[in-house]
Structure formats: structure tokens, C-alpha cells
Amino acid sequence: MSGLPPLRSGLPGVAWPALPNVVAARMLALNYQFQESERMPPAEIRRRQFRQLAALADHCHRAAPRQAERLAAAGHRPGAPLDAATWRRIAPLTRRDIQTLGAALHAASAPAEHGAAGPFATSGSTGAPVAGVQTELCLLYFEALSLRDHLWHRRDFRGTMAAIRHIKKSGAAGDSVVIPSWNLSAGAVFGTGACHMFDVFRPVAEQAEWLLRLDPDYLLTYPTMLREQVQETVRRGARPRRLKGVSTFGEQIGDGLRDLVRSAWGVEVCDLYSATEVGYMALQCPERPHYHVQAESCFVEILDEEGRDCGPGETGRVVVTPLHNFAMPLLRYDIGDFATVGDPCPCGRSLPVLTRIVGRVSQTLRRPDGAIVMPGFQDVFLKPGSPVRQFQAVETAPQRIELRLVPARALAAAEEADIVRRTGEAFGPDYRVEIRYVEQIPRSAGGKHEDFITMVPR
């Protein structure tokens, strides 16, 4: 950890050498181990994951009857070794299963040392919210991985962080909520600059004014909101001058966004793949635009339609098992996403690679040949000075695309024709595209927006 600011001491009167508080010490201990585990041989990473999965399975036999039933149906008995063949026989758990079973999936107890169990609830951006419980230990791993992300990308902890996201209370119009540090992990270990948050539901013009006035060192927001902010600042002929980097979360990154941010603001985009119910699943490599699975915290499988592991270049369903939630074990949870498997990374980190997070079932396109893709049509609207403020493509019927547009001004007939032509080329010759103008495209209750959704049953 050379080149970093001094550790924050948790003991009054001791400035150096620092004595971190208990939370910071645990995060440092985990990150010390992460530095070793992220370069272990893949077979050793998998062996250690199954050792943790076996401990979780034994806990299920003792305290989580519903999960014990699933393990028994797969042929696993209490105290028996857990191998890949047995694991594969466990039927995946769906979002609908979690919604239906609810508290029946909770364990009767969890180790007291894991801390108190508290509730979580997803935003339900896909119309299928999920609620449950997780222990303080889960939150510790989440924060430790957040610290890993900061360390990987060598962020300056002394800087100011801005976040445009859904927040419960946003103060008066144009005002931000300020907290003392970026998050628990960085604040406890090193101390950081302040984090300023602005509500994603405020008008884009207000957000841009706030962002330009604050001029932060780092920005955290949803990919679609980042796109709107870049285009708004370009229209104003301005940009946040101190900005060193941007992090995105909560949505899939559309085509061309990284290039747009690089050309307009001169910084790189770092994406995060996480979910409320399972924590971080993958972090972007500090040297490449793809993702490294956070194998120390979750066991991630990318499976084809036959339930087999996908190989490099193949896209499949994301099935994830959080390794440390003993309050509500989620064994082989089909989270509803698709992702593409990548080759081993040249950076030297041996954590599994995902080249792309393709998206949820309702936000991916199934082409006539059966391929599942995230439609790459966003480039049509990413040129500087685009006459379109918001857009969304909706597959209303098989191979019929309704392109919903919120224009910045009236479009000429030639501009409409060009948009229809280029969008059609992106989707393919089998798709018919029609424009529909709308006043706004509302974000979900959690502040998210999807560029593409399908209404065609699968």
C-alpha cells in the first residue's frame, strides 16, 4: 500500500504509527488477504470457495430448513464434503422464489459473531423487488470490497466525492446532502474528503449546475444519468475541471458512453456490478474495461440454457451465492441477469473475468437466431449537441421497436429519418423502428433508467 496517505488512527493521542479502530483493522486485514487471493491459481480460489460453501451448507442443515431441503434433494448430507457435482444438482433459486417464500428462507439463527441481522430491500426497478435480511458481517465484506475498488484504481482519498443517485432526503431544491467521508471503508481506514449527494430525481439542469459549482474530484452515478450530465454540460460549453474519475453502478453501460466521457470530460469510467441482496459481484479491472468477479465474497456461475458453465465469449445467466450471509443463505440464486465470460486477464489477477454485464431478461434482446444481446444503439444519440435529451427503445411486439424520445428541440424530418435508419441498423434488418415523442421518461423508484426493455414474453 505504498504511496497512500497515512492510516487513520483510532486511538486518541496516537498519530504515528497509527492504531486503526476495530472496523478499519478488519477491513485492512481483509484487503491484506485480497492482495494474495486475487493472484492465486484459479483452482486454489475455487477450492477455497467450496470450503466456504461447505461451511454455509452445514449451517443450512442446522438452521435453515428450506435450504436444507434443497441440499438434501441434491444428495448432500450434514457434514459431508461438498463437491462441484453435488453443487450443480441444487436447483437454482429465483427472484420469484424469494418473493414467495419470504421469511421462510431466513435462518433460525446465525453465529452471534457475525453481528446483528438487519433488513434489506431492493428497489424493484424491474418490477420484482426482493426483501430479506443480512448480517453485519455481510456489510463488512461489502465495505472491504469497496476499499479494494478505491485501492485498485488509486483514487486520492483527500479528494471530494459527488454522487447523483436516489437518496431518501435531498433538502431544498438545488441543495445537496453532505456526509463527512466517501463511505465507511475509506473513511475508517484513511479518512477522506467529503461526499456530496444530489437527488437523481431533480431536473438534469439543476444537477448540472450543482455538479459544475461543486467541481468534485470524483463522481458516482448511474450510467444513463452520467450520459445526461455529459450532454448537458456540453450544451453549456462547460465541464467539471477537477474531475479525476467517474464510477457508475446500478445499470448496464451502453455502447459509446466511455468514449463520450473521455472525449468530453477527459476522464475514464469505472463500472461496478453489485446488487443489494448479494453485495459486490464484480469490480472493473484497473487496467482493462472488463470485470473481475469478487470471488472472496460470492460464488458466481455463468450458465447456459442447459445449466452448464459458459466458456470465454459465451453469454449466460448469472447465478450467484453470497458466501457469508448466514442469516438468509441464498444458495445458487438466479439473479435474473445475463453476463459474458472473458479470458484470463493480462493484468495478473486470476479472479474470474466477465467482459460484459449484458442485463436482465426484460432488458435484453433475443434475436431471431436465439442470441441474447444488449442492443447497441446508444451511439445514435451520443454525439455532442444531440437534439435528444432522453431515449428508450421498447420492443412492443416481436421485432417491433418503439423508440421513445424526449427532444431538446424539434427534429427535422431528415434527422428523424437518420435516427430511424441508424437505430434500425443497430437492431438488425429484421426489426422495424418507429419514433414516439414523449415529454419525459420517468426513472424507476430506485432512480434507474433502462435504454432498452422488451415487452415480448420469453
GROMACS .gro file of C-alpha atoms in nm:
model
  458
    1MET     CA    1   0.000   0.000   0.000
    2SER     CA    2   0.288   0.235  -0.070
    3GLY     CA    3   0.205   0.586  -0.191
    4LEU     CA    4  -0.116   0.604   0.014
    5PRO     CA    5  -0.192   0.864   0.282
    6PRO     CA    6  -0.121   0.766   0.645
    7LEU     CA    7  -0.367   0.532   0.810
    8ARG     CA    8  -0.626   0.693   1.031
    9SER     CA    9  -0.558   0.625   1.398
   10GLY     CA   10  -0.847   0.523   1.618
   11LEU     CA   11  -0.663   0.589   1.945
   12PRO     CA   12  -0.656   0.944   2.088
   13GLY     CA   13  -0.306   1.086   2.114
   14VAL     CA   14  -0.156   0.831   1.874
   15ALA     CA   15  -0.086   0.983   1.533
   16TRP     CA   16   0.200   0.760   1.420
   17PRO     CA   17   0.234   0.470   1.384
   18ALA     CA   18  -0.146   0.464   1.361
   19LEU     CA   19  -0.361   0.220   1.554
   20PRO     CA   20  -0.677   0.171   1.343
   21ASN     CA   21  -1.011   0.115   1.513
   22VAL     CA   22  -1.170  -0.230   1.507
   23VAL     CA   23  -1.368  -0.172   1.185
   24ALA     CA   24  -1.066  -0.033   0.999
   25ALA     CA   25  -0.843  -0.312   1.126
   26ARG     CA   26  -1.084  -0.575   0.989
   27MET     CA   27  -1.101  -0.403   0.652
   28LEU     CA   28  -0.724  -0.382   0.635
   29ALA     CA   29  -0.696  -0.748   0.733
   30LEU     CA   30  -0.934  -0.848   0.456
   31ASN     CA   31  -0.759  -0.632   0.196
   32TYR     CA   32  -0.423  -0.778   0.300
   33GLN     CA   33  -0.569  -1.121   0.220
   34PHE     CA   34  -0.730  -0.992  -0.101
   35GLN     CA   35  -0.387  -0.893  -0.231
   36GLU     CA   36  -0.286  -1.258  -0.202
   37SER     CA   37  -0.608  -1.426  -0.312
   38GLU     CA   38  -0.655  -1.216  -0.627
   39ARG     CA   39  -0.337  -1.371  -0.768
   40MET     CA   40  -0.387  -1.729  -0.654
   41PRO     CA   41  -0.416  -2.006  -0.915
   42PRO     CA   42  -0.784  -2.029  -1.022
   43ALA     CA   43  -0.805  -2.387  -0.893
   44GLU     CA   44  -0.698  -2.271  -0.546
   45ILE     CA   45  -0.954  -1.988  -0.548
   46ARG     CA   46  -1.225  -2.239  -0.636
   47ARG     CA   47  -1.105  -2.484  -0.368
   48ARG     CA   48  -1.131  -2.214  -0.101
   49GLN     CA   49  -1.472  -2.108  -0.226
   50PHE     CA   50  -1.602  -2.462  -0.189
   51ARG     CA   51  -1.457  -2.480   0.160
   52GLN     CA   52  -1.666  -2.173   0.249
   53LEU     CA   53  -1.969  -2.312   0.063
   54ALA     CA   54  -1.940  -2.632   0.269
   55ALA     CA   55  -1.946  -2.427   0.590
   56LEU     CA   56  -2.253  -2.242   0.463
   57ALA     CA   57  -2.422  -2.570   0.367
   58ASP     CA   58  -2.359  -2.719   0.711
   59HIS     CA   59  -2.517  -2.410   0.866
   60CYS     CA   60  -2.821  -2.454   0.640
   61HIS     CA   61  -2.863  -2.812   0.760
   62ARG     CA   62  -2.865  -2.687   1.120
   63ALA     CA   63  -3.061  -2.363   1.094
   64ALA     CA   64  -3.222  -2.304   0.752
   65PRO     CA   65  -3.481  -2.575   0.681
   66ARG     CA   66  -3.582  -2.458   0.333
   67GLN     CA   67  -3.222  -2.458   0.215
   68ALA     CA   68  -3.159  -2.787   0.392
   69GLU     CA   69  -3.440  -2.938   0.183
   70ARG     CA   70  -3.271  -2.816  -0.137
   71LEU     CA   71  -2.937  -2.958  -0.026
   72ALA     CA   72  -3.094  -3.292   0.063
   73ALA     CA   73  -3.269  -3.308  -0.274
   74ALA     CA   74  -2.927  -3.263  -0.437
   75GLY     CA   75  -2.788  -3.552  -0.234
   76HIS     CA   76  -2.591  -3.355   0.024
   77ARG     CA   77  -2.598  -3.466   0.387
   78PRO     CA   78  -2.486  -3.276   0.701
   79GLY     CA   79  -2.109  -3.284   0.744
   80ALA     CA   80  -2.047  -3.446   0.405
   81PRO     CA   81  -1.793  -3.296   0.162
   82LEU     CA   82  -1.940  -3.057  -0.094
   83ASP     CA   83  -1.816  -3.104  -0.449
   84ALA     CA   84  -1.900  -2.940  -0.781
   85ALA     CA   85  -2.122  -3.228  -0.897
   86THR     CA   86  -2.338  -3.212  -0.584
   87TRP     CA   87  -2.348  -2.835  -0.601
   88ARG     CA   88  -2.469  -2.841  -0.961
   89ARG     CA   89  -2.764  -3.059  -0.861
   90ILE     CA   90  -2.904  -2.785  -0.635
   91ALA     CA   91  -3.190  -2.628  -0.828
   92PRO     CA   92  -3.138  -2.250  -0.873
   93LEU     CA   93  -3.339  -2.012  -0.658
   94THR     CA   94  -3.530  -1.742  -0.849
   95ARG     CA   95  -3.638  -1.391  -0.753
   96ARG     CA   96  -3.995  -1.517  -0.754
   97ASP     CA   97  -3.896  -1.792  -0.509
   98ILE     CA   98  -3.755  -1.531  -0.270
   99GLN     CA   99  -4.067  -1.319  -0.302
  100THR     CA  100  -4.295  -1.618  -0.245
  101LEU     CA  101  -4.105  -1.783   0.039
  102GLY     CA  102  -4.010  -1.460   0.217
  103ALA     CA  103  -3.919  -1.516   0.581
  104ALA     CA  104  -3.924  -1.894   0.529
  105LEU     CA  105  -3.579  -1.851   0.373
  106HIS     CA  106  -3.441  -1.687   0.688
  107ALA     CA  107  -3.222  -1.900   0.910
  108ALA     CA  108  -3.348  -1.968   1.261
  109SER     CA  109  -3.019  -1.827   1.388
  110ALA     CA  110  -2.678  -1.711   1.270
  111PRO     CA  111  -2.346  -1.712   1.456
  112ALA     CA  112  -2.351  -1.430   1.711
  113GLU     CA  113  -2.002  -1.331   1.597
  114HIS     CA  114  -2.145  -1.237   1.256
  115GLY     CA  115  -2.326  -0.943   1.415
  116ALA     CA  116  -2.689  -0.844   1.418
  117ALA     CA  117  -2.913  -0.925   1.123
  118GLY     CA  118  -3.079  -0.629   0.956
  119PRO     CA  119  -3.329  -0.595   0.671
  120PHE     CA  120  -3.253  -0.519   0.308
  121ALA     CA  121  -3.486  -0.443   0.018
  122THR     CA  122  -3.410  -0.395  -0.350
  123SER     CA  123  -3.554  -0.101  -0.541
  124GLY     CA  124  -3.768  -0.320  -0.764
  125SER     CA  125  -3.653  -0.143  -1.079
  126THR     CA  126  -3.761  -0.448  -1.280
  127GLY     CA  127  -4.097  -0.469  -1.107
  128ALA     CA  128  -3.979  -0.754  -0.886
  129PRO     CA  129  -3.844  -0.616  -0.557
  130VAL     CA  130  -3.672  -0.856  -0.319
  131ALA     CA  131  -3.654  -0.823   0.061
  132GLY     CA  132  -3.461  -1.015   0.321
  133VAL     CA  133  -3.202  -0.996   0.597
  134GLN     CA  134  -2.822  -0.994   0.615
  135THR     CA  135  -2.572  -0.975   0.897
  136GLU     CA  136  -2.321  -0.708   0.986
  137LEU     CA  137  -2.055  -0.944   0.851
  138CYS     CA  138  -2.205  -0.908   0.501
  139LEU     CA  139  -2.179  -0.531   0.531
  140LEU     CA  140  -1.817  -0.562   0.643
  141TYR     CA  141  -1.727  -0.760   0.331
  142PHE     CA  142  -1.915  -0.507   0.117
  143GLU     CA  143  -1.717  -0.220   0.264
  144ALA     CA  144  -1.387  -0.409   0.238
  145LEU     CA  145  -1.451  -0.469  -0.133
  146SER     CA  146  -1.540  -0.102  -0.174
  147LEU     CA  147  -1.199  -0.021  -0.028
  148ARG     CA  148  -1.041  -0.270  -0.271
  149ASP     CA  149  -1.204  -0.081  -0.558
  150HIS     CA  150  -1.060   0.250  -0.437
  151LEU     CA  151  -0.715   0.096  -0.394
  152TRP     CA  152  -0.722  -0.078  -0.732
  153HIS     CA  153  -0.797   0.249  -0.906
  154ARG     CA  154  -0.555   0.452  -0.692
  155ARG     CA  155  -0.802   0.723  -0.600
  156ASP     CA  156  -0.685   1.021  -0.400
  157PHE     CA  157  -0.865   0.986  -0.067
  158ARG     CA  158  -0.815   1.355   0.006
  159GLY     CA  159  -1.047   1.448  -0.281
  160THR     CA  160  -1.416   1.534  -0.285
  161MET     CA  161  -1.675   1.279  -0.400
  162ALA     CA  162  -2.003   1.373  -0.568
  163ALA     CA  163  -2.290   1.128  -0.604
  164ILE     CA  164  -2.602   1.177  -0.816
  165ARG     CA  165  -2.831   0.897  -0.707
  166HIS     CA  166  -3.154   0.815  -0.532
  167ILE     CA  167  -3.144   0.949  -0.176
  168LYS     CA  168  -3.426   0.943   0.076
  169LYS     CA  169  -3.396   1.308   0.176
  170SER     CA  170  -3.248   1.567  -0.056
  171GLY     CA  171  -3.311   1.901   0.118
  172ALA     CA  172  -3.438   2.203  -0.072
  173ALA     CA  173  -3.424   2.226  -0.450
  174GLY     CA  174  -3.065   2.255  -0.565
  175ASP     CA  175  -2.918   2.164  -0.224
  176SER     CA  176  -2.705   1.855  -0.165
  177VAL     CA  177  -2.669   1.624   0.131
  178VAL     CA  178  -2.316   1.622   0.267
  179ILE     CA  179  -2.158   1.339   0.466
  180PRO     CA  180  -1.807   1.353   0.614
  181SER     CA  181  -1.649   1.075   0.408
  182TRP     CA  182  -1.696   0.883   0.083
  183ASN     CA  183  -1.811   0.571   0.266
  184LEU     CA  184  -1.743   0.371   0.580
  185SER     CA  185  -1.446   0.178   0.439
  186ALA     CA  186  -1.231   0.464   0.311
  187GLY     CA  187  -1.333   0.696   0.593
  188ALA     CA  188  -1.243   0.447   0.865
  189VAL     CA  189  -0.909   0.343   0.718
  190PHE     CA  190  -0.762   0.659   0.571
  191GLY     CA  191  -1.004   0.942   0.620
  192THR     CA  192  -1.134   1.111   0.305
  193GLY     CA  193  -1.275   1.431   0.172
  194ALA     CA  194  -1.648   1.488   0.199
  195CYS     CA  195  -1.915   1.317  -0.011
  196HIS     CA  196  -2.183   1.544  -0.157
  197MET     CA  197  -2.503   1.378  -0.279
  198PHE     CA  198  -2.773   1.515  -0.507
  199ASP     CA  199  -3.109   1.354  -0.579
  200VAL     CA  200  -3.132   1.185  -0.918
  201PHE     CA  201  -3.498   1.288  -0.945
  202ARG     CA  202  -3.416   1.660  -0.957
  203PRO     CA  203  -3.414   1.814  -1.309
  204VAL     CA  204  -3.100   1.748  -1.509
  205ALA     CA  205  -3.033   2.122  -1.541
  206GLU     CA  206  -3.028   2.159  -1.161
  207GLN     CA  207  -2.798   1.860  -1.128
  208ALA     CA  208  -2.557   2.006  -1.384
  209GLU     CA  209  -2.550   2.343  -1.209
  210TRP     CA  210  -2.477   2.169  -0.880
  211LEU     CA  211  -2.206   1.949  -1.032
  212LEU     CA  212  -2.027   2.238  -1.206
  213ARG     CA  213  -2.045   2.453  -0.894
  214LEU     CA  214  -1.911   2.175  -0.668
  215ASP     CA  215  -1.642   2.071  -0.920
  216PRO     CA  216  -1.559   1.743  -0.738
  217ASP     CA  217  -1.261   1.515  -0.778
  218TYR     CA  218  -1.479   1.206  -0.832
  219LEU     CA  219  -1.835   1.136  -0.942
  220LEU     CA  220  -2.056   0.835  -0.870
  221THR     CA  221  -2.384   0.791  -1.058
  222TYR     CA  222  -2.593   0.571  -1.286
  223PRO     CA  223  -2.464   0.527  -1.644
  224THR     CA  224  -2.772   0.686  -1.801
  225MET     CA  225  -2.751   0.983  -1.564
  226LEU     CA  226  -2.383   1.021  -1.647
  227ARG     CA  227  -2.474   1.038  -2.014
  228GLU     CA  228  -2.734   1.308  -1.950
  229GLN     CA  229  -2.489   1.508  -1.737
  230VAL     CA  230  -2.216   1.497  -2.000
  231GLN     CA  231  -2.454   1.607  -2.273
  232GLU     CA  232  -2.597   1.885  -2.056
  233THR     CA  233  -2.252   2.024  -1.971
  234VAL     CA  234  -2.151   2.005  -2.339
  235ARG     CA  235  -2.460   2.211  -2.426
  236ARG     CA  236  -2.343   2.467  -2.169
  237GLY     CA  237  -1.989   2.466  -2.302
  238ALA     CA  238  -1.857   2.367  -1.958
  239ARG     CA  239  -1.714   2.068  -1.773
  240PRO     CA  240  -1.611   1.979  -1.415
  241ARG     CA  241  -1.243   2.078  -1.430
  242ARG     CA  242  -1.107   1.897  -1.123
  243LEU     CA  243  -1.267   1.563  -1.208
  244LYS     CA  244  -1.022   1.270  -1.191
  245GLY     CA  245  -1.259   0.980  -1.247
  246VAL     CA  246  -1.619   0.861  -1.269
  247SER     CA  247  -1.773   0.546  -1.121
  248THR     CA  248  -2.103   0.401  -1.238
  249PHE     CA  249  -2.336   0.144  -1.086
  250GLY     CA  250  -2.689   0.008  -1.097
  251GLU     CA  251  -2.735  -0.012  -1.477
  252GLN     CA  252  -2.564  -0.160  -1.778
  253ILE     CA  253  -2.313   0.063  -1.957
  254GLY     CA  254  -2.440   0.139  -2.307
  255ASP     CA  255  -2.222   0.149  -2.613
  256GLY     CA  256  -2.013   0.461  -2.657
  257LEU     CA  257  -2.051   0.600  -2.304
  258ARG     CA  258  -1.687   0.551  -2.209
  259ASP     CA  259  -1.575   0.726  -2.527
  260LEU     CA  260  -1.822   1.011  -2.472
  261VAL     CA  261  -1.697   1.077  -2.118
  262ARG     CA  262  -1.334   1.051  -2.226
  263SER     CA  263  -1.378   1.298  -2.511
  264ALA     CA  264  -1.599   1.549  -2.325
  265TRP     CA  265  -1.453   1.538  -1.974
  266GLY     CA  266  -1.111   1.378  -2.026
  267VAL     CA  267  -1.157   1.105  -1.762
  268GLU     CA  268  -1.218   0.732  -1.753
  269VAL     CA  269  -1.532   0.549  -1.641
  270CYS     CA  270  -1.504   0.270  -1.382
  271ASP     CA  271  -1.811   0.046  -1.355
  272LEU     CA  272  -1.932  -0.161  -1.058
  273TYR     CA  273  -2.152  -0.472  -1.066
  274SER     CA  274  -2.346  -0.521  -0.745
  275ALA     CA  275  -2.690  -0.599  -0.608
  276THR     CA  276  -2.845  -0.514  -0.275
  277GLU     CA  277  -2.919  -0.876  -0.186
  278VAL     CA  278  -2.572  -1.015  -0.267
  279GLY     CA  279  -2.327  -0.722  -0.250
  280TYR     CA  280  -2.044  -0.673  -0.499
  281MET     CA  281  -2.031  -0.941  -0.766
  282ALA     CA  282  -1.762  -0.785  -0.987
  283LEU     CA  283  -1.537  -0.478  -0.997
  284GLN     CA  284  -1.382  -0.330  -1.308
  285CYS     CA  285  -1.018  -0.421  -1.363
  286PRO     CA  286  -0.791  -0.120  -1.303
  287GLU     CA  287  -0.614  -0.189  -1.633
  288ARG     CA  288  -0.894  -0.310  -1.862
  289PRO     CA  289  -1.264  -0.226  -1.918
  290HIS     CA  290  -1.378  -0.575  -1.818
  291TYR     CA  291  -1.473  -0.700  -1.470
  292HIS     CA  292  -1.316  -0.926  -1.208
  293VAL     CA  293  -1.559  -1.143  -1.010
  294GLN     CA  294  -1.521  -1.084  -0.635
  295ALA     CA  295  -1.462  -1.449  -0.562
  296GLU     CA  296  -1.377  -1.392  -0.196
  297SER     CA  297  -1.731  -1.271  -0.127
  298CYS     CA  298  -1.954  -1.461  -0.369
  299PHE     CA  299  -1.954  -1.770  -0.587
  300VAL     CA  300  -2.066  -1.666  -0.936
  301GLU     CA  301  -2.170  -1.909  -1.208
  302ILE     CA  302  -2.250  -1.808  -1.567
  303LEU     CA  303  -2.473  -2.082  -1.706
  304ASP     CA  304  -2.614  -2.161  -2.049
  305GLU     CA  305  -2.971  -2.274  -2.114
  306GLU     CA  306  -2.877  -2.632  -2.025
  307GLY     CA  307  -2.730  -2.527  -1.690
  308ARG     CA  308  -2.369  -2.580  -1.799
  309ASP     CA  309  -2.081  -2.339  -1.734
  310CYS     CA  310  -2.027  -2.090  -2.013
  311GLY     CA  311  -1.680  -2.056  -2.160
  312PRO     CA  312  -1.495  -1.742  -2.273
  313GLY     CA  313  -1.702  -1.542  -2.520
  314GLU     CA  314  -2.027  -1.711  -2.421
  315THR     CA  315  -2.320  -1.532  -2.257
  316GLY     CA  316  -2.535  -1.693  -1.991
  317ARG     CA  317  -2.745  -1.641  -1.682
  318VAL     CA  318  -2.580  -1.512  -1.364
  319VAL     CA  319  -2.629  -1.749  -1.071
  320VAL     CA  320  -2.469  -1.619  -0.752
  321THR     CA  321  -2.423  -1.746  -0.397
  322PRO     CA  322  -2.318  -1.494  -0.129
  323LEU     CA  323  -2.058  -1.674   0.080
  324HIS     CA  324  -2.113  -1.508   0.416
  325ASN     CA  325  -2.485  -1.441   0.468
  326PHE     CA  326  -2.575  -1.697   0.734
  327ALA     CA  327  -2.892  -1.506   0.828
  328MET     CA  328  -3.054  -1.571   0.489
  329PRO     CA  329  -2.848  -1.817   0.284
  330LEU     CA  330  -2.912  -1.777  -0.089
  331LEU     CA  331  -2.775  -2.093  -0.250
  332ARG     CA  332  -2.749  -2.068  -0.629
  333TYR     CA  333  -2.959  -1.756  -0.666
  334ASP     CA  334  -3.054  -1.682  -1.030
  335ILE     CA  335  -3.045  -1.306  -1.001
  336GLY     CA  336  -3.204  -1.250  -1.342
  337ASP     CA  337  -2.901  -1.105  -1.521
  338PHE     CA  338  -2.700  -1.217  -1.822
  339ALA     CA  339  -2.323  -1.175  -1.847
  340THR     CA  340  -2.046  -1.271  -2.087
  341VAL     CA  341  -1.745  -1.475  -1.971
  342GLY     CA  342  -1.397  -1.349  -2.053
  343ASP     CA  343  -1.049  -1.496  -2.093
  344PRO     CA  344  -0.795  -1.472  -1.811
  345CYS     CA  345  -0.682  -1.113  -1.760
  346PRO     CA  346  -0.331  -1.000  -1.865
  347CYS     CA  347  -0.317  -0.781  -1.551
  348GLY     CA  348  -0.209  -1.085  -1.349
  349ARG     CA  349  -0.518  -1.103  -1.131
  350SER     CA  350  -0.657  -1.455  -1.152
  351LEU     CA  351  -1.009  -1.369  -1.038
  352PRO     CA  352  -1.270  -1.481  -1.296
  353VAL     CA  353  -1.339  -1.232  -1.576
  354LEU     CA  354  -1.667  -1.101  -1.716
  355THR     CA  355  -1.630  -0.896  -2.032
  356ARG     CA  356  -1.980  -0.753  -2.019
  357ILE     CA  357  -2.283  -0.735  -1.794
  358VAL     CA  358  -2.550  -0.781  -2.059
  359GLY     CA  359  -2.853  -0.707  -1.842
  360ARG     CA  360  -3.176  -0.851  -1.713
  361VAL     CA  361  -3.414  -1.070  -1.908
  362SER     CA  362  -3.655  -0.779  -1.955
  363GLN     CA  363  -3.370  -0.555  -2.072
  364THR     CA  364  -3.204  -0.784  -2.325
  365LEU     CA  365  -3.295  -0.871  -2.679
  366ARG     CA  366  -3.334  -1.223  -2.810
  367ARG     CA  367  -3.250  -1.215  -3.179
  368PRO     CA  368  -3.423  -1.445  -3.430
  369ASP     CA  369  -3.117  -1.675  -3.420
  370GLY     CA  370  -3.161  -1.716  -3.042
  371ALA     CA  371  -2.866  -1.499  -2.937
  372ILE     CA  372  -2.922  -1.286  -2.624
  373VAL     CA  373  -2.770  -0.938  -2.655
  374MET     CA  374  -2.787  -0.589  -2.508
  375PRO     CA  375  -2.889  -0.380  -2.811
  376GLY     CA  376  -2.605  -0.148  -2.910
  377PHE     CA  377  -2.795   0.151  -3.043
  378GLN     CA  378  -2.691   0.419  -2.792
  379ASP     CA  379  -2.424   0.564  -3.022
  380VAL     CA  380  -2.704   0.715  -3.230
  381PHE     CA  381  -2.764   0.970  -2.952
  382LEU     CA  382  -2.416   1.028  -2.812
  383LYS     CA  383  -2.274   1.289  -3.047
  384PRO     CA  384  -2.209   1.633  -2.888
  385GLY     CA  385  -2.510   1.860  -2.916
  386SER     CA  386  -2.753   1.573  -2.970
  387PRO     CA  387  -3.109   1.703  -3.021
  388VAL     CA  388  -3.240   1.424  -2.795
  389ARG     CA  389  -3.233   1.459  -2.415
  390GLN     CA  390  -3.366   1.113  -2.327
  391PHE     CA  391  -3.438   0.797  -2.523
  392GLN     CA  392  -3.565   0.447  -2.468
  393ALA     CA  393  -3.624   0.164  -2.712
  394VAL     CA  394  -3.914  -0.069  -2.633
  395GLU     CA  395  -3.976  -0.400  -2.812
  396THR     CA  396  -4.357  -0.383  -2.810
  397ALA     CA  397  -4.402  -0.693  -3.027
  398PRO     CA  398  -4.163  -0.941  -3.186
  399GLN     CA  399  -3.916  -0.739  -3.397
  400ARG     CA  400  -4.111  -0.413  -3.350
  401ILE     CA  401  -3.921  -0.130  -3.179
  402GLU     CA  402  -4.092   0.179  -3.042
  403LEU     CA  403  -3.824   0.446  -2.999
  404ARG     CA  404  -3.938   0.688  -2.728
  405LEU     CA  405  -3.766   1.026  -2.750
  406VAL     CA  406  -3.759   1.337  -2.531
  407PRO     CA  407  -3.629   1.600  -2.776
  408ALA     CA  408  -3.419   1.902  -2.679
  409ARG     CA  409  -3.576   2.079  -2.978
  410ALA     CA  410  -3.795   1.998  -3.274
  411LEU     CA  411  -3.629   1.746  -3.504
  412ALA     CA  412  -3.623   1.798  -3.879
  413ALA     CA  413  -3.761   1.522  -4.099
  414ALA     CA  414  -3.410   1.437  -4.215
  415GLU     CA  415  -3.294   1.400  -3.853
  416GLU     CA  416  -3.584   1.167  -3.773
  417ALA     CA  417  -3.510   0.957  -4.079
  418ASP     CA  418  -3.142   0.934  -3.983
  419ILE     CA  419  -3.229   0.823  -3.628
  420VAL     CA  420  -3.469   0.557  -3.756
  421ARG     CA  421  -3.214   0.434  -4.011
  422ARG     CA  422  -2.921   0.414  -3.769
  423THR     CA  423  -3.130   0.258  -3.491
  424GLY     CA  424  -3.263   0.001  -3.737
  425GLU     CA  425  -2.908  -0.083  -3.844
  426ALA     CA  426  -2.810  -0.136  -3.480
  427PHE     CA  427  -3.100  -0.373  -3.415
  428GLY     CA  428  -3.075  -0.552  -3.748
  429PRO     CA  429  -3.270  -0.588  -4.072
  430ASP     CA  430  -3.543  -0.796  -3.905
  431TYR     CA  431  -3.655  -0.505  -3.684
  432ARG     CA  432  -3.893  -0.222  -3.765
  433VAL     CA  433  -3.834   0.107  -3.578
  434GLU     CA  434  -4.094   0.379  -3.517
  435ILE     CA  435  -4.045   0.705  -3.324
  436ARG     CA  436  -4.279   0.816  -3.049
  437TYR     CA  437  -4.225   1.154  -2.882
  438VAL     CA  438  -4.287   1.179  -2.506
  439GLU     CA  439  -4.250   1.459  -2.252
  440GLN     CA  440  -4.032   1.254  -2.018
  441ILE     CA  441  -3.914   0.902  -1.949
  442PRO     CA  442  -3.953   0.851  -1.573
  443ARG     CA  443  -3.690   0.673  -1.373
  444SER     CA  444  -3.778   0.377  -1.154
  445ALA     CA  445  -3.848   0.415  -0.783
  446GLY     CA  446  -3.480   0.343  -0.722
  447GLY     CA  447  -3.365   0.611  -0.966
  448LYS     CA  448  -3.266   0.380  -1.251
  449HIS     CA  449  -3.338   0.405  -1.623
  450GLU     CA  450  -3.305   0.137  -1.889
  451ASP     CA  451  -3.221   0.223  -2.250
  452PHE     CA  452  -3.397  -0.088  -2.376
  453ILE     CA  453  -3.683  -0.300  -2.244
  454THR     CA  454  -3.880  -0.578  -2.404
  455MET     CA  455  -4.249  -0.648  -2.359
  456VAL     CA  456  -4.225  -0.973  -2.556
  457PRO     CA  457  -4.276  -1.280  -2.330
  458ARG     CA  458  -3.990  -1.526  -2.315
   0.00000   0.00000   0.00000
